[in-house]
Amino acid sequence: MQAATARIVLITGANKGIGFEIARQLGRTGAEALIGARSVALGEAAAAKLKAEGVSTRFIRLEVRDPETIVAAAALIEVEYGRLDVLINNAGIADRADGPPSRTSVDAVRRIFETNVFGALAVAQTMLPLLKKSAAGRIVNVSSGLGSLAHNADPAWEFAPVKLFGYNASKAALNMLTVQLAAELKDSGVKVNSVDPGFTATDLNAHRGRQTIAQGAEAAIRFALLPDDGPSGGFFSASGREPW
Ligand code: NAP
């Protein structure tokens, strides 16, 4: 086991997009950035890129729909580091067959929930014993403004026309995980928050997002590094608290 004084941070879906940028920026703070990725080739390439930038990192295979990979990842972290300081549940998908409730594909909704909700839940459950061994455990659930019931109910909200039932509901369910897990863990020192990256140019939206990836990573990084007097059980963007 390594005598790690650096923060040990696991980011799911970190081979590209916002997750990769979170890994890079947390790595630059001196953290050990564990790149969770489902593809060995893409995960190793991402880790090699960060290593070339001087970041202490390693690839860990993690397909969030496959419990065996989650259990194996936890076992590896236990052996190598003995604890986990930060879990960033970032892996997420949208689905072309998703749409408004009257037209969305039920199968697409199931597919989205498998990754965005059940995957995040399974990873959080499996990593929890390691997070409890940290002096300052943090779980950051990468949600979306599209998961806000309040925003969805407001016809004046700028993204009100984006009624993707499966995606939006998956992020609302992820927010419920944040609220309930934070309540369960309130006396444990482990803080759980949801963050909204904002509309960010990545493969997820065919790079239509208006923010840079660095801007999209900002809120997750802040909540990964949250001090002990910071909040738990909240929903935040880079500009402040978001409505549920
Ligand atoms: P992205 O570039 O498409 O990255 C998504 C990442 O998740 C990829 O690394 C992908 O791996 C991984 N992933 C997907 N399914 C997975 C699975 N079953 N197991 C493990 N990894 C999986 O998208 P992004 O925009 O960076 O999205 C990151 C997070 O931000 C998502 O949760 C998304 O919902 C959220 N978000 C994004 C925006 C935005 O505007 N971009 C806004 C709000 C919220 P592969 O490369 O193998 O597919």
mmCIF file of N, CA and C in Angstrom, residues 91-184:
data_model
loop_
_atom_site.group_PDB
_atom_site.id
_atom_site.type_symbol
_atom_site.label_atom_id
_atom_site.label_comp_id
_atom_site.label_asym_id
_atom_site.label_seq_id
_atom_site.Cartn_x
_atom_site.Cartn_y
_atom_site.Cartn_z
ATOM 1 N N ALA A 91 -19.809 9.650 -14.830
ATOM 2 C CA ALA A 91 -20.214 8.921 -16.038
ATOM 3 C C ALA A 91 -21.696 9.158 -16.305
ATOM 4 N N GLY A 92 -22.009 9.494 -17.527
ATOM 5 C CA GLY A 92 -23.412 9.742 -17.842
ATOM 6 C C GLY A 92 -23.640 9.682 -19.332
ATOM 7 N N ILE A 93 -24.863 9.374 -19.703
ATOM 8 C CA ILE A 93 -25.217 9.303 -21.126
ATOM 9 C C ILE A 93 -26.532 10.037 -21.382
ATOM 10 N N ALA A 94 -26.682 10.441 -22.638
ATOM 11 C CA ALA A 94 -27.991 10.812 -23.175
ATOM 12 C C ALA A 94 -28.318 9.725 -24.195
ATOM 13 N N ASP A 95 -29.486 9.779 -24.811
ATOM 14 C CA ASP A 95 -29.860 8.717 -25.742
ATOM 15 C C ASP A 95 -30.695 9.342 -26.866
ATOM 16 N N ARG A 96 -30.322 9.031 -28.084
ATOM 17 C CA ARG A 96 -31.022 9.600 -29.241
ATOM 18 C C ARG A 96 -32.511 9.296 -29.244
ATOM 19 N N ALA A 97 -32.902 8.167 -28.660
ATOM 20 C CA ALA A 97 -34.312 7.770 -28.682
ATOM 21 C C ALA A 97 -35.099 8.376 -27.519
ATOM 22 N N ASP A 98 -34.424 9.232 -26.730
ATOM 23 C CA ASP A 98 -35.111 9.915 -25.626
ATOM 24 C C ASP A 98 -35.901 11.098 -26.201
ATOM 25 N N GLY A 99 -36.891 11.555 -25.469
ATOM 26 C CA GLY A 99 -37.700 12.684 -25.915
ATOM 27 C C GLY A 99 -38.709 13.024 -24.853
ATOM 28 N N PRO A 100 -39.697 13.854 -25.187
ATOM 29 C CA PRO A 100 -40.708 14.200 -24.192
ATOM 30 C C PRO A 100 -41.534 12.978 -23.785
ATOM 31 N N PRO A 101 -42.207 13.034 -22.644
ATOM 32 C CA PRO A 101 -42.870 11.847 -22.099
ATOM 33 C C PRO A 101 -43.805 11.142 -23.081
ATOM 34 N N SER A 102 -44.475 11.894 -23.928
ATOM 35 C CA SER A 102 -45.442 11.268 -24.854
ATOM 36 C C SER A 102 -44.747 10.441 -25.924
ATOM 37 N N ARG A 103 -43.453 10.718 -26.167
ATOM 38 C CA ARG A 103 -42.807 10.087 -27.316
ATOM 39 C C ARG A 103 -41.517 9.342 -26.984
ATOM 40 N N THR A 104 -40.973 9.555 -25.767
ATOM 41 C CA THR A 104 -39.680 8.919 -25.503
ATOM 42 C C THR A 104 -39.780 7.403 -25.591
ATOM 43 N N SER A 105 -38.663 6.775 -25.911
ATOM 44 C CA SER A 105 -38.629 5.315 -25.930
ATOM 45 C C SER A 105 -38.434 4.809 -24.499
ATOM 46 N N VAL A 106 -39.323 3.923 -24.075
ATOM 47 C CA VAL A 106 -39.203 3.381 -22.710
ATOM 48 C C VAL A 106 -37.861 2.651 -22.565
ATOM 49 N N ASP A 107 -37.438 1.987 -23.626
ATOM 50 C CA ASP A 107 -36.141 1.302 -23.559
ATOM 51 C C ASP A 107 -35.004 2.313 -23.392
ATOM 52 N N ALA A 108 -35.131 3.453 -24.053
ATOM 53 C CA ALA A 108 -34.084 4.488 -23.908
ATOM 54 C C ALA A 108 -34.055 4.995 -22.476
ATOM 55 N N VAL A 109 -35.229 5.192 -21.885
ATOM 56 C CA VAL A 109 -35.276 5.652 -20.489
ATOM 57 C C VAL A 109 -34.574 4.629 -19.601
ATOM 58 N N ARG A 110 -34.844 3.334 -19.851
ATOM 59 C CA ARG A 110 -34.171 2.277 -19.064
ATOM 60 C C ARG A 110 -32.663 2.338 -19.243
ATOM 61 N N ARG A 111 -32.239 2.513 -20.490
ATOM 62 C CA ARG A 111 -30.782 2.569 -20.753
ATOM 63 C C ARG A 111 -30.150 3.739 -20.003
ATOM 64 N N ILE A 112 -30.800 4.870 -20.054
ATOM 65 C CA ILE A 112 -30.249 6.065 -19.393
ATOM 66 C C ILE A 112 -30.167 5.837 -17.878
ATOM 67 N N PHE A 113 -31.241 5.275 -17.318
ATOM 68 C CA PHE A 113 -31.237 5.040 -15.862
ATOM 69 C C PHE A 113 -30.151 4.031 -15.463
ATOM 70 N N GLU A 114 -29.905 3.042 -16.317
ATOM 71 C CA GLU A 114 -28.877 2.039 -15.985
ATOM 72 C C GLU A 114 -27.537 2.706 -15.705
ATOM 73 N N THR A 115 -27.187 3.702 -16.509
ATOM 74 C CA THR A 115 -25.900 4.389 -16.315
ATOM 75 C C THR A 115 -26.016 5.524 -15.313
ATOM 76 N N ASN A 116 -26.935 6.451 -15.575
ATOM 77 C CA ASN A 116 -26.939 7.716 -14.821
ATOM 78 C C ASN A 116 -27.438 7.557 -13.385
ATOM 79 N N VAL A 117 -28.280 6.549 -13.142
ATOM 80 C CA VAL A 117 -28.842 6.380 -11.796
ATOM 81 C C VAL A 117 -28.322 5.103 -11.138
ATOM 82 N N PHE A 118 -28.625 3.951 -11.739
ATOM 83 C CA PHE A 118 -28.249 2.689 -11.089
ATOM 84 C C PHE A 118 -26.729 2.568 -11.026
ATOM 85 N N GLY A 119 -26.039 3.047 -12.067
ATOM 86 C CA GLY A 119 -24.570 3.009 -12.067
ATOM 87 C C GLY A 119 -24.003 3.857 -10.943
ATOM 88 N N ALA A 120 -24.496 5.089 -10.838
ATOM 89 C CA ALA A 120 -23.994 5.996 -9.786
ATOM 90 C C ALA A 120 -24.303 5.426 -8.403
ATOM 91 N N LEU A 121 -25.497 4.861 -8.237
ATOM 92 C CA LEU A 121 -25.884 4.274 -6.944
ATOM 93 C C LEU A 121 -24.959 3.105 -6.585
ATOM 94 N N ALA A 122 -24.725 2.237 -7.563
ATOM 95 C CA ALA A 122 -23.889 1.061 -7.301
ATOM 96 C C ALA A 122 -22.456 1.467 -6.962
ATOM 97 N N VAL A 123 -21.928 2.442 -7.691
ATOM 98 C CA VAL A 123 -20.552 2.888 -7.414
ATOM 99 C C VAL A 123 -20.498 3.514 -6.024
ATOM 100 N N ALA A 124 -21.473 4.358 -5.689
ATOM 101 C CA ALA A 124 -21.472 5.009 -4.368
ATOM 102 C C ALA A 124 -21.557 3.959 -3.258
ATOM 103 N N GLN A 125 -22.461 2.992 -3.404
ATOM 104 C CA GLN A 125 -22.602 1.950 -2.362
ATOM 105 C C GLN A 125 -21.295 1.184 -2.169
ATOM 106 N N THR A 126 -20.669 0.827 -3.291
ATOM 107 C CA THR A 126 -19.474 -0.021 -3.211
ATOM 108 C C THR A 126 -18.271 0.752 -2.674
ATOM 109 N N MET A 127 -18.200 2.041 -2.978
ATOM 110 C CA MET A 127 -17.049 2.848 -2.533
ATOM 111 C C MET A 127 -17.241 3.394 -1.118
ATOM 112 N N LEU A 128 -18.444 3.295 -0.590
ATOM 113 C CA LEU A 128 -18.742 3.923 0.708
ATOM 114 C C LEU A 128 -17.812 3.484 1.845
ATOM 115 N N PRO A 129 -17.544 2.190 2.003
ATOM 116 C CA PRO A 129 -16.631 1.795 3.091
ATOM 117 C C PRO A 129 -15.259 2.453 2.965
ATOM 118 N N LEU A 130 -14.781 2.654 1.731
ATOM 119 C CA LEU A 130 -13.476 3.307 1.527
ATOM 120 C C LEU A 130 -13.572 4.799 1.817
ATOM 121 N N LEU A 131 -14.703 5.410 1.456
ATOM 122 C CA LEU A 131 -14.887 6.850 1.722
ATOM 123 C C LEU A 131 -14.982 7.117 3.224
ATOM 124 N N LYS A 132 -15.562 6.158 3.939
ATOM 125 C CA LYS A 132 -15.678 6.329 5.394
ATOM 126 C C LYS A 132 -14.318 6.245 6.083
ATOM 127 N N LYS A 133 -13.331 5.669 5.386
ATOM 128 C CA LYS A 133 -11.979 5.606 5.954
ATOM 129 C C LYS A 133 -11.208 6.903 5.726
ATOM 130 N N SER A 134 -11.781 7.809 4.945
ATOM 131 C CA SER A 134 -11.124 9.094 4.689
ATOM 132 C C SER A 134 -11.399 10.046 5.843
ATOM 133 N N ALA A 135 -10.453 10.972 6.069
ATOM 134 C CA ALA A 135 -10.676 12.008 7.089
ATOM 135 C C ALA A 135 -11.700 13.031 6.595
ATOM 136 N N ALA A 136 -11.892 13.106 5.288
ATOM 137 C CA ALA A 136 -12.795 14.121 4.715
ATOM 138 C C ALA A 136 -13.398 13.596 3.416
ATOM 139 N N GLY A 137 -14.226 12.542 3.534
ATOM 140 C CA GLY A 137 -14.813 11.910 2.348
ATOM 141 C C GLY A 137 -15.794 12.844 1.634
ATOM 142 N N ARG A 138 -15.737 12.825 0.303
ATOM 143 C CA ARG A 138 -16.644 13.664 -0.490
ATOM 144 C C ARG A 138 -17.201 12.837 -1.640
ATOM 145 N N ILE A 139 -18.506 12.948 -1.852
ATOM 146 C CA ILE A 139 -19.116 12.377 -3.056
ATOM 147 C C ILE A 139 -19.714 13.536 -3.842
ATOM 148 N N VAL A 140 -19.346 13.608 -5.109
ATOM 149 C CA VAL A 140 -19.895 14.647 -5.980
ATOM 150 C C VAL A 140 -20.664 13.936 -7.094
ATOM 151 N N ASN A 141 -21.968 14.160 -7.126
ATOM 152 C CA ASN A 141 -22.791 13.576 -8.173
ATOM 153 C C ASN A 141 -22.964 14.603 -9.290
ATOM 154 N N VAL A 142 -22.474 14.267 -10.483
ATOM 155 C CA VAL A 142 -22.560 15.222 -11.591
ATOM 156 C C VAL A 142 -23.956 15.122 -12.200
ATOM 157 N N SER A 143 -24.761 16.078 -11.805
ATOM 158 C CA SER A 143 -26.157 16.124 -12.212
ATOM 159 C C SER A 143 -26.290 17.079 -13.394
ATOM 160 N N SER A 144 -27.401 17.796 -13.453
ATOM 161 C CA SER A 144 -27.649 18.748 -14.549
ATOM 162 C C SER A 144 -28.785 19.661 -14.142
ATOM 163 N N GLY A 145 -28.762 20.876 -14.626
ATOM 164 C CA GLY A 145 -29.913 21.760 -14.434
ATOM 165 C C GLY A 145 -31.174 21.121 -14.997
ATOM 166 N N LEU A 146 -30.993 20.243 -16.004
ATOM 167 C CA LEU A 146 -32.152 19.564 -16.598
ATOM 168 C C LEU A 146 -32.799 18.605 -15.596
ATOM 169 N N GLY A 147 -32.109 18.289 -14.511
ATOM 170 C CA GLY A 147 -32.666 17.424 -13.475
ATOM 171 C C GLY A 147 -33.458 18.172 -12.425
ATOM 172 N N SER A 148 -33.510 19.493 -12.540
ATOM 173 C CA SER A 148 -34.242 20.291 -11.550
ATOM 174 C C SER A 148 -35.748 20.274 -11.854
ATOM 175 N N LEU A 149 -36.536 19.788 -10.914
ATOM 176 C CA LEU A 149 -38.003 19.799 -11.096
ATOM 177 C C LEU A 149 -38.492 21.236 -11.207
ATOM 178 N N ALA A 150 -37.896 22.125 -10.383
ATOM 179 C CA ALA A 150 -38.319 23.536 -10.390
ATOM 180 C C ALA A 150 -38.058 24.170 -11.756
ATOM 181 N N HIS A 151 -36.866 23.950 -12.313
ATOM 182 C CA HIS A 151 -36.564 24.510 -13.644
ATOM 183 C C HIS A 151 -37.502 23.910 -14.696
ATOM 184 N N ASN A 152 -37.711 22.580 -14.615
ATOM 185 C CA ASN A 152 -38.564 21.926 -15.618
ATOM 186 C C ASN A 152 -39.986 22.474 -15.589
ATOM 187 N N ALA A 153 -40.426 22.920 -14.401
ATOM 188 C CA ALA A 153 -41.804 23.413 -14.253
ATOM 189 C C ALA A 153 -41.935 24.889 -14.615
ATOM 190 N N ASP A 154 -40.798 25.529 -14.929
ATOM 191 C CA ASP A 154 -40.815 26.973 -15.199
ATOM 192 C C ASP A 154 -40.739 27.206 -16.710
ATOM 193 N N PRO A 155 -41.823 27.614 -17.347
ATOM 194 C CA PRO A 155 -41.794 27.787 -18.802
ATOM 195 C C PRO A 155 -40.852 28.892 -19.264
ATOM 196 N N ALA A 156 -40.446 29.773 -18.331
ATOM 197 C CA ALA A 156 -39.548 30.881 -18.707
ATOM 198 C C ALA A 156 -38.071 30.481 -18.606
ATOM 199 N N TRP A 157 -37.771 29.314 -18.054
ATOM 200 C CA TRP A 157 -36.377 28.881 -17.914
ATOM 201 C C TRP A 157 -35.762 28.699 -19.303
ATOM 202 N N GLU A 158 -34.509 29.099 -19.462
ATOM 203 C CA GLU A 158 -33.929 29.097 -20.812
ATOM 204 C C GLU A 158 -33.881 27.709 -21.459
ATOM 205 N N PHE A 159 -33.789 26.648 -20.632
ATOM 206 C CA PHE A 159 -33.750 25.300 -21.213
ATOM 207 C C PHE A 159 -35.099 24.581 -21.090
ATOM 208 N N ALA A 160 -36.175 25.342 -20.825
ATOM 209 C CA ALA A 160 -37.507 24.724 -20.661
ATOM 210 C C ALA A 160 -37.915 23.861 -21.862
ATOM 211 N N PRO A 161 -37.543 24.232 -23.090
ATOM 212 C CA PRO A 161 -37.948 23.363 -24.217
ATOM 213 C C PRO A 161 -37.254 21.998 -24.219
ATOM 214 N N VAL A 162 -36.186 21.838 -23.427
ATOM 215 C CA VAL A 162 -35.444 20.563 -23.451
ATOM 216 C C VAL A 162 -36.150 19.573 -22.528
ATOM 217 N N LYS A 163 -37.180 18.949 -23.035
ATOM 218 C CA LYS A 163 -37.960 17.987 -22.245
ATOM 219 C C LYS A 163 -37.561 16.569 -22.665
ATOM 220 N N LEU A 164 -36.376 16.177 -22.212
ATOM 221 C CA LEU A 164 -35.892 14.817 -22.478
ATOM 222 C C LEU A 164 -36.248 14.000 -21.240
ATOM 223 N N PHE A 165 -37.342 13.262 -21.313
ATOM 224 C CA PHE A 165 -37.859 12.642 -20.087
ATOM 225 C C PHE A 165 -36.826 11.750 -19.409
ATOM 226 N N GLY A 166 -36.198 10.872 -20.183
ATOM 227 C CA GLY A 166 -35.261 9.922 -19.566
ATOM 228 C C GLY A 166 -34.074 10.621 -18.937
ATOM 229 N N TYR A 167 -33.443 11.512 -19.696
ATOM 230 C CA TYR A 167 -32.241 12.194 -19.185
ATOM 231 C C TYR A 167 -32.597 13.069 -17.992
ATOM 232 N N ASN A 168 -33.619 13.907 -18.143
ATOM 233 C CA ASN A 168 -33.948 14.845 -17.058
ATOM 234 C C ASN A 168 -34.358 14.082 -15.798
ATOM 235 N N ALA A 169 -35.191 13.042 -15.974
ATOM 236 C CA ALA A 169 -35.625 12.264 -14.801
ATOM 237 C C ALA A 169 -34.446 11.531 -14.160
ATOM 238 N N SER A 170 -33.490 11.112 -14.975
ATOM 239 C CA SER A 170 -32.323 10.408 -14.392
ATOM 240 C C SER A 170 -31.539 11.346 -13.489
ATOM 241 N N LYS A 171 -31.432 12.603 -13.887
ATOM 242 C CA LYS A 171 -30.676 13.551 -13.061
ATOM 243 C C LYS A 171 -31.489 13.960 -11.828
ATOM 244 N N ALA A 172 -32.823 13.992 -11.955
ATOM 245 C CA ALA A 172 -33.649 14.241 -10.762
ATOM 246 C C ALA A 172 -33.480 13.087 -9.770
ATOM 247 N N ALA A 173 -33.419 11.858 -10.285
ATOM 248 C CA ALA A 173 -33.217 10.697 -9.404
ATOM 249 C C ALA A 173 -31.822 10.733 -8.774
ATOM 250 N N LEU A 174 -30.839 11.164 -9.551
ATOM 251 C CA LEU A 174 -29.479 11.294 -8.992
ATOM 252 C C LEU A 174 -29.489 12.331 -7.867
ATOM 253 N N ASN A 175 -30.250 13.401 -8.044
ATOM 254 C CA ASN A 175 -30.357 14.405 -6.977
ATOM 255 C C ASN A 175 -30.996 13.800 -5.725
ATOM 256 N N MET A 176 -31.936 12.892 -5.898
ATOM 257 C CA MET A 176 -32.535 12.215 -4.739
ATOM 258 C C MET A 176 -31.482 11.369 -4.021
ATOM 259 N N LEU A 177 -30.606 10.747 -4.798
ATOM 260 C CA LEU A 177 -29.501 10.000 -4.175
ATOM 261 C C LEU A 177 -28.659 10.951 -3.315
ATOM 262 N N THR A 178 -28.391 12.122 -3.844
ATOM 263 C CA THR A 178 -27.605 13.108 -3.082
ATOM 264 C C THR A 178 -28.283 13.439 -1.759
ATOM 265 N N VAL A 179 -29.565 13.773 -1.822
ATOM 266 C CA VAL A 179 -30.282 14.211 -0.617
ATOM 267 C C VAL A 179 -30.356 13.079 0.411
ATOM 268 N N GLN A 180 -30.711 11.885 -0.051
ATOM 269 C CA GLN A 180 -30.914 10.785 0.898
ATOM 270 C C GLN A 180 -29.581 10.275 1.457
ATOM 271 N N LEU A 181 -28.572 10.172 0.590
ATOM 272 C CA LEU A 181 -27.284 9.661 1.073
ATOM 273 C C LEU A 181 -26.641 10.678 2.019
ATOM 274 N N ALA A 182 -26.779 11.962 1.711
ATOM 275 C CA ALA A 182 -26.233 12.991 2.609
ATOM 276 C C ALA A 182 -26.893 12.891 3.980
ATOM 277 N N ALA A 183 -28.203 12.642 4.005
ATOM 278 C CA ALA A 183 -28.904 12.522 5.288
ATOM 279 C C ALA A 183 -28.397 11.298 6.053
ATOM 280 N N GLU A 184 -28.238 10.182 5.318
ATOM 281 C CA GLU A 184 -27.729 8.974 5.976
ATOM 282 C C GLU A 184 -26.333 9.176 6.546
#
